[in-house]
XYZ file of C-alpha atoms in Angstrom:
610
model
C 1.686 13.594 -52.556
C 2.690 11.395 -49.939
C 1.752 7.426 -50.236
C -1.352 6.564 -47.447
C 0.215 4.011 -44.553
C -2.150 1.093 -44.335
C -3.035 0.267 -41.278
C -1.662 -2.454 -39.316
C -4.826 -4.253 -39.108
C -5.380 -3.967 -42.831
C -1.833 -4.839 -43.767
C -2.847 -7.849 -41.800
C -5.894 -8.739 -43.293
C -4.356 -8.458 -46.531
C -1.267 -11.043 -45.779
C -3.680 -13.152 -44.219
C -6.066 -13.113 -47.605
C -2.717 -13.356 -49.785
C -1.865 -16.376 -47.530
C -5.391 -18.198 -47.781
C -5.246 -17.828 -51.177
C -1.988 -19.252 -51.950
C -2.657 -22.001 -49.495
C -6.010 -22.610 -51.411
C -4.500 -22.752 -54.886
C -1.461 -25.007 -53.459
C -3.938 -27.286 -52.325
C -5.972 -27.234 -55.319
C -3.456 -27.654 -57.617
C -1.953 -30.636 -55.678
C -5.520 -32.011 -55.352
C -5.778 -31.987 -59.086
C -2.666 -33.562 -59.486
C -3.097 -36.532 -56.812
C -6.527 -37.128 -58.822
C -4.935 -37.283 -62.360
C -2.002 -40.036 -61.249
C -5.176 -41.863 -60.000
C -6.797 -41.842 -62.936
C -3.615 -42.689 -64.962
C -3.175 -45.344 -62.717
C -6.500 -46.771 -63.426
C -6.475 -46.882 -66.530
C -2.772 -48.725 -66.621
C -4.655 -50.875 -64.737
C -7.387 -51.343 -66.898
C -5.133 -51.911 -69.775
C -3.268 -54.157 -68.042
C -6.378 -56.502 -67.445
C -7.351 -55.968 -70.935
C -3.811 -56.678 -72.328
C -4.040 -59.927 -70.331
C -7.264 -60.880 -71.182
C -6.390 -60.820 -75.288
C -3.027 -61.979 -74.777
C -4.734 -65.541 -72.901
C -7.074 -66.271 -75.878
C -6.311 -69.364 -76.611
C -6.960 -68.685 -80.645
C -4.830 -65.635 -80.493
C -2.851 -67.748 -79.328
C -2.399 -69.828 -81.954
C -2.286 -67.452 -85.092
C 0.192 -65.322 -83.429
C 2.306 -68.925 -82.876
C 1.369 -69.651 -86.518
C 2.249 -66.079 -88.170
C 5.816 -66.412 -86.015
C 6.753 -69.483 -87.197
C 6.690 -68.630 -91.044
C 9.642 -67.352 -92.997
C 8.066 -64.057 -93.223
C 4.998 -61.631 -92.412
C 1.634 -61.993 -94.132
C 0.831 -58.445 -96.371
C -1.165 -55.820 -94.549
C -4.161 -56.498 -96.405
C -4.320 -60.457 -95.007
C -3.396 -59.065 -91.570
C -6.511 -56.391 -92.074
C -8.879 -59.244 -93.283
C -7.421 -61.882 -90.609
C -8.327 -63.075 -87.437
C -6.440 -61.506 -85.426
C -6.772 -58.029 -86.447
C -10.617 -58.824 -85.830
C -10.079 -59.847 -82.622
C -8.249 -56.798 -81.186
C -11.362 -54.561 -82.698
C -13.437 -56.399 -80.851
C -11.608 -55.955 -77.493
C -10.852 -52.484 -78.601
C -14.822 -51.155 -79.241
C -15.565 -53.037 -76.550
C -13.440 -51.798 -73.812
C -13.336 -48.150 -75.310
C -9.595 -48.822 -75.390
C -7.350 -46.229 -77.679
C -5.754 -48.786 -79.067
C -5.529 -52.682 -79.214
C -1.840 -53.890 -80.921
C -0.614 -57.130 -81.323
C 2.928 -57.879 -82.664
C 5.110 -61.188 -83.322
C 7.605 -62.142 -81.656
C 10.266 -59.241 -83.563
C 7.890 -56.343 -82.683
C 5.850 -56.451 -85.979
C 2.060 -55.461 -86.029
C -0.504 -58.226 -86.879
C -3.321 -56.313 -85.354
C -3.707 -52.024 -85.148
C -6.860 -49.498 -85.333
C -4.831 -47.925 -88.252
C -4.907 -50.297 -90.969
C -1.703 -48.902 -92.654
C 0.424 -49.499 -89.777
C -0.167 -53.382 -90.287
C 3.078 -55.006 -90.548
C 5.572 -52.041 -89.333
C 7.250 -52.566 -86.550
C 5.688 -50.462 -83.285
C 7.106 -47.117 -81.965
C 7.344 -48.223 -78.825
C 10.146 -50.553 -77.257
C 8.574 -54.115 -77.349
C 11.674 -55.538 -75.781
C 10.298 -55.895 -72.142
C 6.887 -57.731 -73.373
C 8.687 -59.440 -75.548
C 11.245 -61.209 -72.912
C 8.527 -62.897 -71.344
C 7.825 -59.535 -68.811
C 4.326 -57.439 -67.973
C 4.838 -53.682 -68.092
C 2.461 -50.988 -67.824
C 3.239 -47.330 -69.879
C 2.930 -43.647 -70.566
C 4.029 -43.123 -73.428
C 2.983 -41.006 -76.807
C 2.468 -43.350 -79.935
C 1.159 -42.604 -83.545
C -1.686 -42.497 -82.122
C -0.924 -40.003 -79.777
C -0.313 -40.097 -76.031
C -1.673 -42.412 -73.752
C -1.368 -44.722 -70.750
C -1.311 -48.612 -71.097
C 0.133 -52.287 -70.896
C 2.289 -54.669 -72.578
C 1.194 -58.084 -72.133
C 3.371 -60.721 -73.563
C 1.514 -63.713 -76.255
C 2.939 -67.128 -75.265
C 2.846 -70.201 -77.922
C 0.314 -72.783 -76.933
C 1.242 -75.184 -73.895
C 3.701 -73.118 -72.499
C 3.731 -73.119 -68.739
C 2.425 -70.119 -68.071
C 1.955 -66.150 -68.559
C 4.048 -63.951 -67.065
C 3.218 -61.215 -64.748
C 4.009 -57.449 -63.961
C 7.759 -57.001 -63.638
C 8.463 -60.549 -63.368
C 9.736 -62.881 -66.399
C 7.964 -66.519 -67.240
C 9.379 -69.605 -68.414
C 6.906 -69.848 -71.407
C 8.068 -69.252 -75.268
C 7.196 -65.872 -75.998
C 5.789 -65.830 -80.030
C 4.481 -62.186 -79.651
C 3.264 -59.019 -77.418
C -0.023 -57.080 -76.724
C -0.279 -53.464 -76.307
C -3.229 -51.811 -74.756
C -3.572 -47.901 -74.197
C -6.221 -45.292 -73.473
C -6.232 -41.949 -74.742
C -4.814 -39.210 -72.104
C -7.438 -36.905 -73.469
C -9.809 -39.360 -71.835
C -7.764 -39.157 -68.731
C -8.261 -35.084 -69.153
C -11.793 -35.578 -69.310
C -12.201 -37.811 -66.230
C -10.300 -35.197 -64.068
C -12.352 -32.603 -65.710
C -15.510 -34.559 -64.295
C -13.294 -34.849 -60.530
C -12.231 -30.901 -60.753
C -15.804 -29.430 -60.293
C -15.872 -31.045 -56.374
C -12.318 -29.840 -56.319
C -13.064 -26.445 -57.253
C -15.896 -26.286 -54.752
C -13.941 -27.080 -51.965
C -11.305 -24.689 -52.831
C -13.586 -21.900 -52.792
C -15.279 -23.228 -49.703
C -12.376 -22.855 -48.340
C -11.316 -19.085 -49.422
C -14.565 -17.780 -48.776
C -13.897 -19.147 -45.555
C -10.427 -18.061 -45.285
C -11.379 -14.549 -46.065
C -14.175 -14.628 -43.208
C -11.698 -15.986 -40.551
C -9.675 -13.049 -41.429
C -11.986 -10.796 -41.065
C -13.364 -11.616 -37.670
C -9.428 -11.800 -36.693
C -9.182 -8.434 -37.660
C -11.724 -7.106 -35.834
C -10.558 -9.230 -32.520
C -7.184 -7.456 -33.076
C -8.870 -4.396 -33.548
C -11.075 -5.157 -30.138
C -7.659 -6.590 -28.417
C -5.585 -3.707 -29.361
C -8.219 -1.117 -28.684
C -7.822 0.409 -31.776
C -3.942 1.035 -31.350
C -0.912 0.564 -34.056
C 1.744 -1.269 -33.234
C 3.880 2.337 -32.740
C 1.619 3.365 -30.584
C 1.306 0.485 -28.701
C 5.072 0.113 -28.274
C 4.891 3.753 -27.214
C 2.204 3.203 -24.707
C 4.503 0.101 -23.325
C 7.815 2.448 -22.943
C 5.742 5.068 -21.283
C 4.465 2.776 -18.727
C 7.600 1.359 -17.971
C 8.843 4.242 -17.420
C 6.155 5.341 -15.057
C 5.501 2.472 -13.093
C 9.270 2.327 -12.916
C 10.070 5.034 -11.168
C 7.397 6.061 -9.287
C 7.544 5.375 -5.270
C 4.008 4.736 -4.812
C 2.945 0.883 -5.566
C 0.623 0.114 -8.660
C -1.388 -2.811 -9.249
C -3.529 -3.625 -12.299
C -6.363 -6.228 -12.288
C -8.276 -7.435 -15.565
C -11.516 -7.265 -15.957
C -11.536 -10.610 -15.723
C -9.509 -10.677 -12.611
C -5.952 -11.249 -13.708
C -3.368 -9.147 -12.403
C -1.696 -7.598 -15.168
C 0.992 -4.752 -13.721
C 2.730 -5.183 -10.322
C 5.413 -3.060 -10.338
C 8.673 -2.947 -8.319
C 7.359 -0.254 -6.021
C 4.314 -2.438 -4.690
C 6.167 -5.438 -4.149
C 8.910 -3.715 -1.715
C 5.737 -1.822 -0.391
C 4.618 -5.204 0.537
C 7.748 -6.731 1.649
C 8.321 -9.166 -1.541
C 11.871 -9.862 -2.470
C 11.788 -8.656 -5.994
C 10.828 -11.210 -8.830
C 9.745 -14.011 -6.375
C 7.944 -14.720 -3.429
C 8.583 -17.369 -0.837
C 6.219 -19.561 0.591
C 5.942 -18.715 4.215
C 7.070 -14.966 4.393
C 4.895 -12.596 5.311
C 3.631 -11.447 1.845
C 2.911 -15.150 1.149
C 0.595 -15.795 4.364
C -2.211 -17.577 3.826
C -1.644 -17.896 0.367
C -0.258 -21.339 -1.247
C 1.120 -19.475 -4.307
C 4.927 -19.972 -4.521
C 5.322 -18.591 -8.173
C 8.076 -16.198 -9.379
C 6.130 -13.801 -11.361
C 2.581 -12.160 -10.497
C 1.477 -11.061 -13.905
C -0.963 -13.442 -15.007
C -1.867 -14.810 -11.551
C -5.535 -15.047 -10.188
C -6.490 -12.141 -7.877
C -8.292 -14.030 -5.554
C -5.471 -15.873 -5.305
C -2.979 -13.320 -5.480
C -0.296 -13.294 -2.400
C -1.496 -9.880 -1.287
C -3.058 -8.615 2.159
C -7.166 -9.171 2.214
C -7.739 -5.384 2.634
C -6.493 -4.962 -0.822
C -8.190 -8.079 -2.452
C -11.644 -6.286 -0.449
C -11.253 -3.019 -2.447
C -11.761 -4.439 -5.687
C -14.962 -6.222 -4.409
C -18.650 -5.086 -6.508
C -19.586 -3.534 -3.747
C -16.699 -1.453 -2.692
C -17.001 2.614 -3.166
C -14.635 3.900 -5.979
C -11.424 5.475 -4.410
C -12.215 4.553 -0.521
C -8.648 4.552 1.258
C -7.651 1.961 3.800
C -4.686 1.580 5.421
C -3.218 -1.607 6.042
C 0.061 -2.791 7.709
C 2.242 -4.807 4.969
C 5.960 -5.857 5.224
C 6.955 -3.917 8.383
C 4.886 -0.737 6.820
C 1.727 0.909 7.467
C 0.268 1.573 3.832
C -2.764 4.012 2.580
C -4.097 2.118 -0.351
C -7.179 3.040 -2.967
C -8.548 1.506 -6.137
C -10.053 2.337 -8.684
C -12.025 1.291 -11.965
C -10.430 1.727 -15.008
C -12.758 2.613 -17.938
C -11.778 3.254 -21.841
C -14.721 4.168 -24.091
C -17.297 2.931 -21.614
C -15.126 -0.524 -21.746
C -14.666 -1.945 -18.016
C -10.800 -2.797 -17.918
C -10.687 -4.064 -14.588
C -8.748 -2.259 -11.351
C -5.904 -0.262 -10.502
C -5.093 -0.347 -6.934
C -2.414 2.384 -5.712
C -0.453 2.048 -2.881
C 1.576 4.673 -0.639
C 3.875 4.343 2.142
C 2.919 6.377 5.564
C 5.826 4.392 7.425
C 7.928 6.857 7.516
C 5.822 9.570 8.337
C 4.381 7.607 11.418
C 8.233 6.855 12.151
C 8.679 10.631 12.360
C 5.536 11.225 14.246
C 7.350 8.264 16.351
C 10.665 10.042 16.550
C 8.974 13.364 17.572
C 6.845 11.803 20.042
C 10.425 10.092 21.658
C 12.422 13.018 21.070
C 9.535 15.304 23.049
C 9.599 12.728 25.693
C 13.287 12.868 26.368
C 13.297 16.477 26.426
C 10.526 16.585 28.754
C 12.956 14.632 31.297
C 15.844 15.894 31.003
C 14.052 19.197 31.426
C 12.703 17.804 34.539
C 16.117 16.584 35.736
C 18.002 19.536 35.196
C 15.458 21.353 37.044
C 15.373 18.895 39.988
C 19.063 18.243 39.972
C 19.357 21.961 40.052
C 17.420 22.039 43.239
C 19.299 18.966 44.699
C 22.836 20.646 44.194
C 21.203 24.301 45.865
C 19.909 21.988 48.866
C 23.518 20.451 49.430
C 25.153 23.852 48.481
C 23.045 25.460 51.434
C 24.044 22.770 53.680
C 27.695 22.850 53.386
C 27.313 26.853 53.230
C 26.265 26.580 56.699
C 28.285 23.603 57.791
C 26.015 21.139 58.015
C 28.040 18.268 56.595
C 26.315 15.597 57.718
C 22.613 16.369 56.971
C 24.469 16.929 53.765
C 25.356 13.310 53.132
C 22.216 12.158 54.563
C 20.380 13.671 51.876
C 22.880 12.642 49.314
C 22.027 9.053 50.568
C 18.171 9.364 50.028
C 18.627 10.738 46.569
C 21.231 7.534 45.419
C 18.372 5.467 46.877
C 15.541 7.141 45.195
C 17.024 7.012 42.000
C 17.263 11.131 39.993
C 13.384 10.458 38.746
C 10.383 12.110 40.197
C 8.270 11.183 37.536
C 5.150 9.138 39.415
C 6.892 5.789 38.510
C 7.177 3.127 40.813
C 10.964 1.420 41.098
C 12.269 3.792 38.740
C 15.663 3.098 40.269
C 15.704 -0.631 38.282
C 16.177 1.382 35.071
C 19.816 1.960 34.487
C 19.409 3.705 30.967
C 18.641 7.598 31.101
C 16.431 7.227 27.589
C 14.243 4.356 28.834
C 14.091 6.631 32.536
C 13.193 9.493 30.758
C 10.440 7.972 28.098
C 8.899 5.908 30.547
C 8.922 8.598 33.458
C 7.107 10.562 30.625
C 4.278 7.562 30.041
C 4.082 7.497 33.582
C 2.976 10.938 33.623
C 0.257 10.517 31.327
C -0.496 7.512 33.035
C -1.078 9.332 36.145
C -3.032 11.711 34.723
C -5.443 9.036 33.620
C -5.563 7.717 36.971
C -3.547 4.472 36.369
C -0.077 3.677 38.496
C 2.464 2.726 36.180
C 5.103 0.814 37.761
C 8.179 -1.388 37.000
C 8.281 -4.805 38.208
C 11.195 -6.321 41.042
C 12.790 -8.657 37.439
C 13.450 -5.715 35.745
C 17.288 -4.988 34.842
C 18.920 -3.293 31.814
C 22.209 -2.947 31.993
C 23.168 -1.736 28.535
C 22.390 1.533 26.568
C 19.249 1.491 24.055
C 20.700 2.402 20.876
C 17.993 1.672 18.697
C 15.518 4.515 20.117
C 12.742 4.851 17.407
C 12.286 1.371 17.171
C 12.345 0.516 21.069
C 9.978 3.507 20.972
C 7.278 1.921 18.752
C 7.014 -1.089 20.347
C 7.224 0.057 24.066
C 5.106 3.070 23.764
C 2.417 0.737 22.165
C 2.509 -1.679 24.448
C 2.127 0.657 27.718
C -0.259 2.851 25.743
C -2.625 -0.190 24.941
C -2.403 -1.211 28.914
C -3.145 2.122 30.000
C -6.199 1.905 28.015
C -6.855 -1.778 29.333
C -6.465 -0.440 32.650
C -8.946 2.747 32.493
C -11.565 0.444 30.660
C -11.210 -2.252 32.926
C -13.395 -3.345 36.228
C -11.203 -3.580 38.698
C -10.835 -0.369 41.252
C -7.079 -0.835 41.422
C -5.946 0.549 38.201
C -1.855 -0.037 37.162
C 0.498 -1.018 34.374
C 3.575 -3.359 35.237
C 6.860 -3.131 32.807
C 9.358 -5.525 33.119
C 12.564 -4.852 30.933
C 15.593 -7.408 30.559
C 17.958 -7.060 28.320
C 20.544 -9.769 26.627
C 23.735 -9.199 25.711
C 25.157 -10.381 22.633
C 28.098 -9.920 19.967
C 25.978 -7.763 17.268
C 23.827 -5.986 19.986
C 21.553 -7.160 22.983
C 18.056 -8.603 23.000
C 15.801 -6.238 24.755
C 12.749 -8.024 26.504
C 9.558 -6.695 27.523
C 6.493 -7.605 29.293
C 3.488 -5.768 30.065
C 0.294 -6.520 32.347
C -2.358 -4.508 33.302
C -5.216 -4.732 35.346
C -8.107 -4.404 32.643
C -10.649 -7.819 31.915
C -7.751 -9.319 29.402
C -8.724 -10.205 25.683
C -12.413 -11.022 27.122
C -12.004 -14.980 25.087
C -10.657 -13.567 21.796
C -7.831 -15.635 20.727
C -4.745 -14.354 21.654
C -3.855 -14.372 17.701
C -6.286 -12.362 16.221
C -5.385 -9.470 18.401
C -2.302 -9.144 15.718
C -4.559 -9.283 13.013
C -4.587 -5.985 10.424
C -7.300 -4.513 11.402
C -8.254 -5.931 14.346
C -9.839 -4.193 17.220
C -11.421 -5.049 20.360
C -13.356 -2.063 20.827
C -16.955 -2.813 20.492
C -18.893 -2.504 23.712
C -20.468 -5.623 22.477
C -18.189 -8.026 22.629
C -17.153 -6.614 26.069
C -13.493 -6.760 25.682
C -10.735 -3.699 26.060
C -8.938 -2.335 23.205
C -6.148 -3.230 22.619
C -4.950 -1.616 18.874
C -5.653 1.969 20.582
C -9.180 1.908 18.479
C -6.849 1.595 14.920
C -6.591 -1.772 14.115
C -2.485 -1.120 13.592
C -0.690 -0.760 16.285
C -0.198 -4.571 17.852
C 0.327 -5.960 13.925
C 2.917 -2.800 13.363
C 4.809 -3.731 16.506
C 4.807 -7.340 16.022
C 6.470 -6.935 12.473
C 8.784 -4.247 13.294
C 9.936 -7.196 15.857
C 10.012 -9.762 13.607
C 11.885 -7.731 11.253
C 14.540 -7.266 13.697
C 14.476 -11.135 14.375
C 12.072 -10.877 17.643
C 8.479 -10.802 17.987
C 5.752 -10.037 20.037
C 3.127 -12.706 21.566
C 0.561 -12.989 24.588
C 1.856 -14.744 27.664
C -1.313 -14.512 29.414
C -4.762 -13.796 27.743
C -6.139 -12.274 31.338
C -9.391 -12.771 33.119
C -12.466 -10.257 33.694
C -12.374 -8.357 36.817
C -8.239 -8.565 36.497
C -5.618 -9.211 35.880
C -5.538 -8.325 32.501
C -3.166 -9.774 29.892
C -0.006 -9.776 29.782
C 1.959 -9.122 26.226
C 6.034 -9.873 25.747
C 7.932 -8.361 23.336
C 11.684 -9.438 22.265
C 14.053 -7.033 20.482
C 17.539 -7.962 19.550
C 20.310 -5.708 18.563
C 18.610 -2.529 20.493
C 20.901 -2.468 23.019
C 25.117 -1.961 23.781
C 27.779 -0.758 25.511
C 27.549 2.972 26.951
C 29.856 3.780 23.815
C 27.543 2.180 21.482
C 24.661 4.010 22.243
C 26.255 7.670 22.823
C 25.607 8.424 18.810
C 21.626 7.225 19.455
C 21.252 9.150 22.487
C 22.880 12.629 21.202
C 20.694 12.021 18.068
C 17.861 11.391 19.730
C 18.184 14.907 22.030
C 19.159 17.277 19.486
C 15.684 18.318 17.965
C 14.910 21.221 20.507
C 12.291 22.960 18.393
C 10.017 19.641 18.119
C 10.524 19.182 21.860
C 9.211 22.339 22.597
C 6.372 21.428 20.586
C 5.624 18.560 22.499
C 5.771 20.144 25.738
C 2.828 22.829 24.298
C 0.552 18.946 23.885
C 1.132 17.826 27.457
């Protein structure tokens, strides 16, 4: 049968256990062993004192001085009835010592517990005592092992006693030995080991908890997951967020943004892996870092709109659009729920720029046709008037006419001045807005500075902002007060090496911005339409079109501002808008202008709306 896989949270709480316990054992067993060399130390030290203390007795002293200076050493059974030998009992039963030994000056005992040993030289090396030094042992004797001192016995009147590891200038006539059993020492550290075990399993037991509430954390943390799967789930997303077009941003529950993928930050025009301070996707922010994962929503670098939809109150899925990096974006969130857990957010983004660019582009497209329609027809008309004039020889009525129709200009559209525009796509789109114009009862006409002397050759883009500009005074000039209702367009254009800078102002004769700061009209969102507030719309009731014009400007290097906020009763405001690299040479613009008139079908389609 095939072996059970532990889980990775149990294979984890089973290294962690294995690694408490060996840490717990370490540190016992070290514990143990720091106590016993303190114990052996004390009791060297103890010795010592005690080896010091029978080694300075001043009738010690003498006998040892007195046994050393005869030829030879007294029999066992003197040294065992002696003075000596009594007085090293003494310290001995006193002290609880192992031993009390005390030798002559060539290493013989005059005083041991075992009365045999009386007169044999010691086991140990006596050499150090003996040469006038203090040493402290642990060593094993005949009387087993033990730790202890060597004191050397200086003869009467010498000058003084030596000390640990230093010699003395005394005569040295003899040695004392002091030790304490290490079975003593044992039972000390057996006394000391009961804390020590204590605290050692204090400290699994608390080991093994700690693991356990880490387990379940990483249980909690990991939602259940093993590492395969979790590496899984990361390659999957990857993959998806990767290389899908439509922007995704996660938000904790705690409101940390934890996915930003590529998609959503060239939705809303960040340069990828960084944002600068000061761009547009930076406004009103003072964040300046290089990655988003981690950062605080609120403070997030991201339009409000967005920051909005993840509010308590907001309803589930409700889609706003928003303009974002030179694009007009549908965006959504939603909560994200796992077993009744509350992950946080996931707002979506899509991209409806380029389907309002088409709607754009048909609109233009529809226009142009629409005038060139109109001009064949009336230039068909013109050339049958002059054909029936020379037909029946009336050559000179024939120029006349020809005169009036160079002076005129080859527009009918209801467009005042219509001879100042020298480029057949700006006469035919805005003889087309002139038409509607009319039809709304508002004279559009272009004003005495006007003079373009190059080609457009940036159509869809000229498109946008021009037809939002006249659009929005049209509907400045139909809401407004005044009886005299008109639109003025003033175009300029700039020549320069990489294109010319196409300029273009607009006034109306509406009740201006009504004391809203000229600003906030570019605002996403913004609108002036509330009867309220009193003032004309301006966005064409959508909120878009002024902030979509102004960065489809700005992208291009231009802008788009207010040179005159207006006054109630008229004249209304007056907006300018600079576009460089939209216009050129007649050669320059011929590819714009054929691909601008080749999309019959959706022309005809337009014509069926007007």
């Amino acid at each position: 049968m095939p072996r059970l896989a532990l889980r990775f949270s149990t294979q984890t709480l089973l290294l962690q256990l294995g690694v408490v316990l060996l840490v717990v054992l370490l540190s016992g067993t070290v514990h143990a062993w720091l106590v016993y060399g303190r114990i052996g130390t004390e009791a060297e030290n103890q010795a010592l004192t005690l080896a010091r203390t029978v080694a300075s007795d001043p009738a010690l002293r003498s006998q040892v001085q007195a046994i050393s200076n005869e030829p030879g050493t007294p029999p066992p059974a003197v040294l065992a009835a002696g003075p000596i030998q009594a007085a090293a009992e003494a310290a001995r039963s006193r002290t609880g010592a192992l031993f009390v030994v005390v030798t002559d000056e060539t290493g013989l005992r005059l005083a041991h517990p075992d009365l045999v040993r009386l007169g044999e030289r010691v086991s140990t090396d006596p050499s150090d005592a003996l040469s006038g030094k203090e040493v402290t042992t642990r060593n094993t004797g005949t009387l087993g092992p033990s730790a202890g001192a060597k004191v050397p016995v200086f003869a009467p009147g010498s000058a003084g006693t030596g000390s640990a590891g230093t010699g003395s200038a005394g005569t040295v006539v003899g040695e004392v030995s002091v030790g304490y059993s290490m079975e003593s020492l044992s039972q000390s550290l057996a006394k000391d080991i009961v804390p020590i075990a204590v605290t050692a399993a204090g400290s699994l037991v608390a080991g093994v908890l700690a693991s356990f509430l880490l387990r379940r954390r990483l249980q909690r943390l990991t939602l259940g997951l093993e590492p395969e799967e979790i590496s899984t789930l990361v390659h999957d997303q990857v993959a998806v967020l990767q290389g899908v077009d439509d922007g995704v941003i996660g938000i904790s529950a705690d409101g940390r943004i934890t996915v930003f993928n590529a998609a959503a930050r060239r939705l809303l025009g960040m340069p990828e892996g960084a944002v600068t301070p000061g761009s547009p996707a930076a406004a009103g922010s003072d964040w300046s870092g290089t990655d988003l994962a981690g950062t605080d929503w609120g403070n997030a670098p991201v339009p409000a709109q967005l920051k909005a939809l993840t509010q308590p109150s907001a309803h589930d899925a409700e889609a706003v659009e928003i303009v974002a990096g030179g694009r007009v974006l549908v965006a959504n969130a939603r909560k994200a729920l796992h077993r009744k857990e509350d992950l946080g957010w996931v707002v979506m983004l899509r991209d409806r720029t380029e389907l309002q660019q088409l709607t754009r582009q048909l609109d233009a497209v529809g226009t142009m046709s629409a005038a060139l329609r109109a001009q064949r027809h009336e230039f068909a008309n013109q050339l049958h008037t002059i054909a029936g004039f020379m037909s029946i020889g009336q050559h000179g009525q024939a120029k006349d006419y020809l005169a009036r129709i160079s002076a005129t200009g080859p527009l009918k559209f209801p467009v005042q001045q219509a001879e100042l525009l020298q480029d057949p796509y700006l006469q035919a789109f805005v003889g087309a807005k002139s038409v509607e114009a009319d039809e709304r009862g508002v004279a559009l006409r272009i004003g005495p500075e006007t003079l373009v002397r190059e080609h457009v050759t940036e159509p869809q883009d000229v498109t946008t902002v021009l037809g939002n500009l006249i659009d929005n005074a049209v509907n400045a000039a139909v809401a407004g007060s005044s009886t005299q209702r008109w639109v003025e367009l003033e175009l300029l254009d700039e020549p320069g090496p990489d294109g010319g800078t196409l300029h273009i102002v607009v006034g109306d004769s509406g009740d201006g911005l009504g004391g809203v700061e000229p600003e906030r009209v570019f605002v996403e969102g913004f609108t002036t339409a509330e009867p309220a507030e009193g003032v004309i719309a301006r966005a064409g009731g959508q909120g878009l079109g002024l902030a979509l014009v102004r960065q489809l400007a700005r992208r291009r290097g231009g802008d788009v501002r207010v040179l005159d906020p207006g006054s109630s009763g008229g004249p209304g405001a007056v907006f300018m808008a600079t576009m460089p690299g939209v216009t050129g040479k007649p050669g320059d613009a011929s590819l714009a202008e054929s691909s601008a008139a080749a999309e019959p079908p959706a022309a005809e389609r337009k014509e069926g709306h007007q």
